Amino acid sequence: KAGVTQTPRYLIKTRGQQVTLSCSPISGHRSVSWYQQTPGQGLQFLFEYFSETQRNKGNFPGRFSGRQFSNSRSEMNVSTLELGDSALYLCASSSGSNEQFFGPGTRLTVL
Amino acid sequence: QKEVEQDPGPLSVPEGAIVSLNCTYSNSAFQYFMWYRQYSRKGPELLMYTYSSGNKEDGRFTAQVDKSSKYISLFIRDSQPSDSATYLCALSGGFQKLVFGTGTRLLVSP
């Protein structure tokens, strides 16, 4: 069974730009969660989608948004990028049992 | 005070040693407990998942949960150099939101 895939793996953007990250969950998994990992703050929950609906949201500004498609694939968007948005963005999928399986992440660098 | 406390290490042990990794938490609403292993520049890999107090064993790994003390542990027997990684505890009260510890960096020397 294929694992969680994320694209792109690496991204370099400049301040003020926007970025879209993509995540394909494990086949059959309908829940997709997004996390931000930084050296200073560790892993922090961004939001979770299930059946195209956002069910839970972390404490991030509105510049961070996401969506989920009918095939469970999910995208995350960050608008008006700031230097502090440089991080590893991780996607995790779940069948709904609270076990979450992570992808390799997208490393975003904001210059 | 953070919801989940974890010693960042690094923890250095010789090959073959028994490793003990721990997390404490303050929120009694946490019902699900996980341990992840993360190698440098990789995504976290789920090692253990449990939702009750007590022990759960899987190969060289044993997860222990004490809800009354709000304390969880991961034991690694016969540690190998390939176990060198950062170990993260993750807790959830349900609804898919995981709260992570800061991670403990483990170094196993040959």
PDB file of C-alpha atoms in Angstrom:
ATOM      1  CA  LYS A   1       0.000   0.000   0.000  1.00  0.00           C
ATOM      2  CA  ALA A   2       1.450   3.342  -0.997  1.00  0.00           C
ATOM      3  CA  GLY A   3       2.111   5.805   1.785  1.00  0.00           C
ATOM      4  CA  VAL A   4       1.271   9.474   2.060  1.00  0.00           C
ATOM      5  CA  THR A   5       2.784  11.530  -0.722  1.00  0.00           C
ATOM      6  CA  GLN A   6       3.478  15.244  -0.680  1.00  0.00           C
ATOM      7  CA  THR A   7       4.461  17.573  -3.484  1.00  0.00           C
ATOM      8  CA  PRO A   8       6.618  19.437  -3.994  1.00  0.00           C
ATOM      9  CA  ARG A   9       9.314  18.220  -1.605  1.00  0.00           C
ATOM     10  CA  TYR A  10      11.191  21.504  -1.605  1.00  0.00           C
ATOM     11  CA  LEU A  11      10.076  25.033  -2.322  1.00  0.00           C
ATOM     12  CA  ILE A  12      11.742  28.434  -2.208  1.00  0.00           C
ATOM     13  CA  LYS A  13       9.591  31.549  -2.199  1.00  0.00           C
ATOM     14  CA  THR A  14      10.025  35.226  -1.370  1.00  0.00           C
ATOM     15  CA  ARG A  15       8.146  37.283   1.172  1.00  0.00           C
ATOM     16  CA  GLY A  16       4.691  38.337   0.067  1.00  0.00           C
ATOM     17  CA  GLN A  17       4.205  35.462  -2.341  1.00  0.00           C
ATOM     18  CA  GLN A  18       1.720  32.675  -1.869  1.00  0.00           C
ATOM     19  CA  VAL A  19       2.254  28.939  -2.018  1.00  0.00           C
ATOM     20  CA  THR A  20       0.146  25.809  -2.473  1.00  0.00           C
ATOM     21  CA  LEU A  21       1.214  22.430  -1.129  1.00  0.00           C
ATOM     22  CA  SER A  22      -0.384  19.134  -2.066  1.00  0.00           C
ATOM     23  CA  CYS A  23      -0.987  15.908  -0.168  1.00  0.00           C
ATOM     24  CA  SER A  24      -2.297  12.535  -1.328  1.00  0.00           C
ATOM     25  CA  PRO A  25      -3.379  10.327   1.588  1.00  0.00           C
ATOM     26  CA  ILE A  26      -3.105   6.571   1.917  1.00  0.00           C
ATOM     27  CA  SER A  27      -5.720   4.883  -0.241  1.00  0.00           C
ATOM     28  CA  GLY A  28      -8.973   4.571   1.684  1.00  0.00           C
ATOM     29  CA  HIS A  29      -8.083   7.221   4.257  1.00  0.00           C
ATOM     30  CA  ARG A  30     -10.561  10.077   4.352  1.00  0.00           C
ATOM     31  CA  SER A  31      -8.969  12.248   7.035  1.00  0.00           C
ATOM     32  CA  VAL A  32      -6.052  14.525   6.207  1.00  0.00           C
ATOM     33  CA  SER A  33      -4.293  16.710   8.769  1.00  0.00           C
ATOM     34  CA  TRP A  34      -1.611  19.328   8.258  1.00  0.00           C
ATOM     35  CA  TYR A  35       1.190  20.232  10.643  1.00  0.00           C
ATOM     36  CA  GLN A  36       3.984  22.789  10.667  1.00  0.00           C
ATOM     37  CA  GLN A  37       7.369  21.788  12.074  1.00  0.00           C
ATOM     38  CA  THR A  38       9.994  24.366  13.032  1.00  0.00           C
ATOM     39  CA  PRO A  39      13.085  24.086  15.260  1.00  0.00           C
ATOM     40  CA  GLY A  40      11.660  26.622  17.692  1.00  0.00           C
ATOM     41  CA  GLN A  41       8.022  25.523  17.981  1.00  0.00           C
ATOM     42  CA  GLY A  42       8.227  21.857  17.064  1.00  0.00           C
ATOM     43  CA  LEU A  43       5.257  20.176  15.433  1.00  0.00           C
ATOM     44  CA  GLN A  44       2.073  22.229  15.514  1.00  0.00           C
ATOM     45  CA  PHE A  45      -1.375  21.299  14.237  1.00  0.00           C
ATOM     46  CA  LEU A  46      -2.739  23.459  11.436  1.00  0.00           C
ATOM     47  CA  PHE A  47      -6.071  21.865  10.462  1.00  0.00           C
ATOM     48  CA  GLU A  48      -7.828  18.618   9.625  1.00  0.00           C
ATOM     49  CA  TYR A  49     -10.183  17.725   6.802  1.00  0.00           C
ATOM     50  CA  PHE A  50     -12.600  14.841   6.517  1.00  0.00           C
ATOM     51  CA  SER A  51     -14.869  14.263   3.548  1.00  0.00           C
ATOM     52  CA  GLU A  52     -14.086  17.727   2.153  1.00  0.00           C
ATOM     53  CA  THR A  53     -15.003  19.478   5.424  1.00  0.00           C
ATOM     54  CA  GLN A  54     -12.650  21.176   7.842  1.00  0.00           C
ATOM     55  CA  ARG A  55     -13.358  19.563  11.202  1.00  0.00           C
ATOM     56  CA  ASN A  56     -10.645  21.058  13.354  1.00  0.00           C
ATOM     57  CA  LYS A  57      -8.333  24.039  13.215  1.00  0.00           C
ATOM     58  CA  GLY A  58      -5.212  25.043  15.116  1.00  0.00           C
ATOM     59  CA  ASN A  59      -4.085  28.488  16.205  1.00  0.00           C
ATOM     60  CA  PHE A  60      -2.688  29.830  12.970  1.00  0.00           C
ATOM     61  CA  PRO A  61      -3.604  33.076  11.183  1.00  0.00           C
ATOM     62  CA  GLY A  62      -6.090  33.132   8.355  1.00  0.00           C
ATOM     63  CA  ARG A  63      -3.240  33.264   5.826  1.00  0.00           C
ATOM     64  CA  PHE A  64      -3.104  29.507   6.266  1.00  0.00           C
ATOM     65  CA  SER A  65      -5.964  27.723   4.554  1.00  0.00           C
ATOM     66  CA  GLY A  66      -6.709  24.361   3.075  1.00  0.00           C
ATOM     67  CA  ARG A  67      -9.186  22.267   1.233  1.00  0.00           C
ATOM     68  CA  GLN A  68      -9.922  18.660   0.463  1.00  0.00           C
ATOM     69  CA  PHE A  69     -11.206  17.164  -2.741  1.00  0.00           C
ATOM     70  CA  SER A  70     -13.687  14.357  -3.281  1.00  0.00           C
ATOM     71  CA  ASN A  71     -10.833  11.865  -3.799  1.00  0.00           C
ATOM     72  CA  SER A  72      -9.473  12.857  -0.324  1.00  0.00           C
ATOM     73  CA  ARG A  73      -6.435  14.642  -1.746  1.00  0.00           C
ATOM     74  CA  SER A  74      -5.771  17.866   0.105  1.00  0.00           C
ATOM     75  CA  GLU A  75      -4.078  21.153  -0.573  1.00  0.00           C
ATOM     76  CA  MET A  76      -2.755  23.739   1.816  1.00  0.00           C
ATOM     77  CA  ASN A  77      -2.296  27.374   0.872  1.00  0.00           C
ATOM     78  CA  VAL A  78      -0.268  30.064   2.573  1.00  0.00           C
ATOM     79  CA  SER A  79      -0.780  33.616   1.352  1.00  0.00           C
ATOM     80  CA  THR A  80       1.427  36.668   1.904  1.00  0.00           C
ATOM     81  CA  LEU A  81       4.389  34.601   2.986  1.00  0.00           C
ATOM     82  CA  GLU A  82       6.523  35.785   5.913  1.00  0.00           C
ATOM     83  CA  LEU A  83      10.052  34.749   6.828  1.00  0.00           C
ATOM     84  CA  GLY A  84       8.662  32.907   9.847  1.00  0.00           C
ATOM     85  CA  ASP A  85       6.647  30.613   7.588  1.00  0.00           C
ATOM     86  CA  SER A  86       9.845  28.786   6.663  1.00  0.00           C
ATOM     87  CA  ALA A  87       9.245  25.285   7.958  1.00  0.00           C
ATOM     88  CA  LEU A  88       8.669  21.647   7.150  1.00  0.00           C
ATOM     89  CA  TYR A  89       4.978  21.199   6.337  1.00  0.00           C
ATOM     90  CA  LEU A  90       3.740  17.724   7.070  1.00  0.00           C
ATOM     91  CA  CYS A  91       0.584  16.023   5.983  1.00  0.00           C
ATOM     92  CA  ALA A  92      -0.863  13.043   7.827  1.00  0.00           C
ATOM     93  CA  SER A  93      -3.656  10.720   6.826  1.00  0.00           C
ATOM     94  CA  SER A  94      -5.923   8.588   8.960  1.00  0.00           C
ATOM     95  CA  SER A  95      -8.770   6.150   8.498  1.00  0.00           C
ATOM     96  CA  GLY A  96     -10.420   7.850  11.470  1.00  0.00           C
ATOM     97  CA  SER A  97      -8.913   5.818  14.292  1.00  0.00           C
ATOM     98  CA  ASN A  98      -6.626   8.610  15.600  1.00  0.00           C
ATOM     99  CA  GLU A  99      -3.592   6.772  14.217  1.00  0.00           C
ATOM    100  CA  GLN A 100      -1.995   9.219  11.825  1.00  0.00           C
ATOM    101  CA  PHE A 101       0.553   8.371   9.164  1.00  0.00           C
ATOM    102  CA  PHE A 102       2.799  11.137   7.965  1.00  0.00           C
ATOM    103  CA  GLY A 103       4.209  11.954   4.568  1.00  0.00           C
ATOM    104  CA  PRO A 104       7.805  13.068   3.939  1.00  0.00           C
ATOM    105  CA  GLY A 105       6.894  16.737   4.147  1.00  0.00           C
ATOM    106  CA  THR A 106       7.425  19.821   2.018  1.00  0.00           C
ATOM    107  CA  ARG A 107      10.323  21.997   3.091  1.00  0.00           C
ATOM    108  CA  LEU A 108       9.400  25.627   2.470  1.00  0.00           C
ATOM    109  CA  THR A 109      12.038  28.332   2.565  1.00  0.00           C
ATOM    110  CA  VAL A 110      10.912  31.956   2.499  1.00  0.00           C
ATOM    111  CA  LEU A 111      13.565  34.496   1.496  1.00  0.00           C
TER     112      LEU A 111
ATOM    113  CA  GLN B   1       3.440  25.498  30.840  1.00  0.00           C
ATOM    114  CA  LYS B   2       3.286  23.313  27.752  1.00  0.00           C
ATOM    115  CA  GLU B   3       0.570  20.673  27.476  1.00  0.00           C
ATOM    116  CA  VAL B   4       3.197  18.014  26.791  1.00  0.00           C
ATOM    117  CA  GLU B   5       6.713  18.058  28.240  1.00  0.00           C
ATOM    118  CA  GLN B   6       9.542  16.004  26.788  1.00  0.00           C
ATOM    119  CA  ASP B   7      13.264  16.181  27.512  1.00  0.00           C
ATOM    120  CA  PRO B   8      14.990  17.262  24.268  1.00  0.00           C
ATOM    121  CA  GLY B   9      18.190  15.346  25.015  1.00  0.00           C
ATOM    122  CA  PRO B  10      20.412  14.421  23.329  1.00  0.00           C
ATOM    123  CA  LEU B  11      20.452  11.023  24.972  1.00  0.00           C
ATOM    124  CA  SER B  12      23.612   9.061  24.169  1.00  0.00           C
ATOM    125  CA  VAL B  13      23.773   5.310  24.806  1.00  0.00           C
ATOM    126  CA  PRO B  14      26.006   2.439  23.681  1.00  0.00           C
ATOM    127  CA  GLU B  15      24.690  -0.197  21.308  1.00  0.00           C
ATOM    128  CA  GLY B  16      22.683  -2.870  23.124  1.00  0.00           C
ATOM    129  CA  ALA B  17      21.519  -0.578  25.935  1.00  0.00           C
ATOM    130  CA  ILE B  18      17.914  -0.261  27.072  1.00  0.00           C
ATOM    131  CA  VAL B  19      16.594   3.203  26.284  1.00  0.00           C
ATOM    132  CA  SER B  20      13.850   4.934  28.232  1.00  0.00           C
ATOM    133  CA  LEU B  21      12.069   7.929  26.712  1.00  0.00           C
ATOM    134  CA  ASN B  22       9.395   9.821  28.591  1.00  0.00           C
ATOM    135  CA  CYS B  23       6.711  12.471  28.323  1.00  0.00           C
ATOM    136  CA  THR B  24       4.487  14.087  30.898  1.00  0.00           C
ATOM    137  CA  TYR B  25       1.251  15.876  30.163  1.00  0.00           C
ATOM    138  CA  SER B  26      -1.185  18.097  31.964  1.00  0.00           C
ATOM    139  CA  ASN B  27      -4.478  17.670  30.116  1.00  0.00           C
ATOM    140  CA  SER B  28      -6.514  14.735  31.380  1.00  0.00           C
ATOM    141  CA  ALA B  29      -8.612  14.893  28.188  1.00  0.00           C
ATOM    142  CA  PHE B  30      -5.845  13.135  26.269  1.00  0.00           C
ATOM    143  CA  GLN B  31      -7.024   9.605  25.496  1.00  0.00           C
ATOM    144  CA  TYR B  32      -4.758   8.446  22.682  1.00  0.00           C
ATOM    145  CA  PHE B  33      -0.999   8.144  22.950  1.00  0.00           C
ATOM    146  CA  MET B  34       1.518   7.680  20.181  1.00  0.00           C
ATOM    147  CA  TRP B  35       5.242   7.521  19.690  1.00  0.00           C
ATOM    148  CA  TYR B  36       6.845   8.581  16.439  1.00  0.00           C
ATOM    149  CA  ARG B  37      10.412   8.251  15.212  1.00  0.00           C
ATOM    150  CA  GLN B  38      11.787  10.923  12.934  1.00  0.00           C
ATOM    151  CA  TYR B  39      15.042  10.688  11.042  1.00  0.00           C
ATOM    152  CA  SER B  40      16.740  13.867   9.921  1.00  0.00           C
ATOM    153  CA  ARG B  41      14.877  15.601   7.086  1.00  0.00           C
ATOM    154  CA  LYS B  42      12.164  12.913   6.997  1.00  0.00           C
ATOM    155  CA  GLY B  43       8.548  12.733   8.088  1.00  0.00           C
ATOM    156  CA  PRO B  44       7.639  11.151  11.455  1.00  0.00           C
ATOM    157  CA  GLU B  45       7.091   7.388  11.419  1.00  0.00           C
ATOM    158  CA  LEU B  46       4.463   5.894  13.718  1.00  0.00           C
ATOM    159  CA  LEU B  47       6.018   3.389  16.119  1.00  0.00           C
ATOM    160  CA  MET B  48       3.398   2.776  18.785  1.00  0.00           C
ATOM    161  CA  TYR B  49      -0.258   3.666  19.305  1.00  0.00           C
ATOM    162  CA  THR B  50      -2.249   3.013  22.441  1.00  0.00           C
ATOM    163  CA  TYR B  51      -5.397   4.331  24.077  1.00  0.00           C
ATOM    164  CA  SER B  52      -5.346   2.817  27.532  1.00  0.00           C
ATOM    165  CA  SER B  53      -3.186   2.672  30.612  1.00  0.00           C
ATOM    166  CA  GLY B  54      -0.744  -0.206  30.745  1.00  0.00           C
ATOM    167  CA  ASN B  55       1.916  -1.657  28.504  1.00  0.00           C
ATOM    168  CA  LYS B  56       1.963  -2.450  24.808  1.00  0.00           C
ATOM    169  CA  GLU B  57       4.824  -4.345  23.253  1.00  0.00           C
ATOM    170  CA  ASP B  58       5.942  -4.544  19.622  1.00  0.00           C
ATOM    171  CA  GLY B  59       9.269  -6.219  18.969  1.00  0.00           C
ATOM    172  CA  ARG B  60      12.007  -4.266  20.728  1.00  0.00           C
ATOM    173  CA  PHE B  61       9.603  -1.442  21.625  1.00  0.00           C
ATOM    174  CA  THR B  62       7.355  -1.182  24.680  1.00  0.00           C
ATOM    175  CA  ALA B  63       4.982   1.715  25.243  1.00  0.00           C
ATOM    176  CA  GLN B  64       3.764   2.393  28.742  1.00  0.00           C
ATOM    177  CA  VAL B  65       0.928   4.713  29.735  1.00  0.00           C
ATOM    178  CA  ASP B  66       0.056   5.800  33.268  1.00  0.00           C
ATOM    179  CA  LYS B  67      -3.003   8.027  33.026  1.00  0.00           C
ATOM    180  CA  SER B  68      -3.205   8.562  36.781  1.00  0.00           C
ATOM    181  CA  SER B  69       0.278  10.115  36.761  1.00  0.00           C
ATOM    182  CA  LYS B  70      -0.111  11.636  33.279  1.00  0.00           C
ATOM    183  CA  TYR B  71       3.124   9.961  32.256  1.00  0.00           C
ATOM    184  CA  ILE B  72       3.991   7.965  29.158  1.00  0.00           C
ATOM    185  CA  SER B  73       7.156   6.087  28.272  1.00  0.00           C
ATOM    186  CA  LEU B  74       8.766   4.295  25.378  1.00  0.00           C
ATOM    187  CA  PHE B  75      11.363   1.614  26.056  1.00  0.00           C
ATOM    188  CA  ILE B  76      13.732   0.362  23.378  1.00  0.00           C
ATOM    189  CA  ARG B  77      15.526  -2.917  24.092  1.00  0.00           C
ATOM    190  CA  ASP B  78      18.822  -3.913  22.497  1.00  0.00           C
ATOM    191  CA  SER B  79      19.249  -0.472  20.943  1.00  0.00           C
ATOM    192  CA  GLN B  80      20.961  -0.293  17.557  1.00  0.00           C
ATOM    193  CA  PRO B  81      22.813   2.530  15.793  1.00  0.00           C
ATOM    194  CA  SER B  82      19.915   2.581  13.326  1.00  0.00           C
ATOM    195  CA  ASP B  83      17.671   3.673  16.229  1.00  0.00           C
ATOM    196  CA  SER B  84      19.506   7.008  16.298  1.00  0.00           C
ATOM    197  CA  ALA B  85      16.766   9.516  15.554  1.00  0.00           C
ATOM    198  CA  THR B  86      14.421  11.956  17.254  1.00  0.00           C
ATOM    199  CA  TYR B  87      11.551  10.356  19.154  1.00  0.00           C
ATOM    200  CA  LEU B  88       8.348  12.321  19.511  1.00  0.00           C
ATOM    201  CA  CYS B  89       5.453  11.587  21.795  1.00  0.00           C
ATOM    202  CA  ALA B  90       2.055  12.649  20.474  1.00  0.00           C
ATOM    203  CA  LEU B  91      -1.191  12.829  22.393  1.00  0.00           C
ATOM    204  CA  SER B  92      -4.773  13.326  21.286  1.00  0.00           C
ATOM    205  CA  GLY B  93      -8.129  13.882  22.897  1.00  0.00           C
ATOM    206  CA  GLY B  94      -9.764  12.699  19.698  1.00  0.00           C
ATOM    207  CA  PHE B  95     -10.788  14.644  16.605  1.00  0.00           C
ATOM    208  CA  GLN B  96      -7.472  13.955  14.908  1.00  0.00           C
ATOM    209  CA  LYS B  97      -5.572  16.849  16.528  1.00  0.00           C
ATOM    210  CA  LEU B  98      -2.228  15.610  17.800  1.00  0.00           C
ATOM    211  CA  VAL B  99      -0.260  17.560  20.403  1.00  0.00           C
ATOM    212  CA  PHE B 100       3.430  16.741  20.187  1.00  0.00           C
ATOM    213  CA  GLY B 101       6.265  16.841  22.644  1.00  0.00           C
ATOM    214  CA  THR B 102       9.412  18.643  21.563  1.00  0.00           C
ATOM    215  CA  GLY B 103      11.123  15.345  20.742  1.00  0.00           C
ATOM    216  CA  THR B 104      14.110  13.583  22.295  1.00  0.00           C
ATOM    217  CA  ARG B 105      17.184  13.136  20.150  1.00  0.00           C
ATOM    218  CA  LEU B 106      18.674   9.665  20.660  1.00  0.00           C
ATOM    219  CA  LEU B 107      22.224   8.721  19.682  1.00  0.00           C
ATOM    220  CA  VAL B 108      23.222   5.040  19.784  1.00  0.00           C
ATOM    221  CA  SER B 109      26.941   4.514  19.369  1.00  0.00           C
ATOM    222  CA  PRO B 110      28.410   1.240  18.004  1.00  0.00           C
TER     223      PRO B 110
END
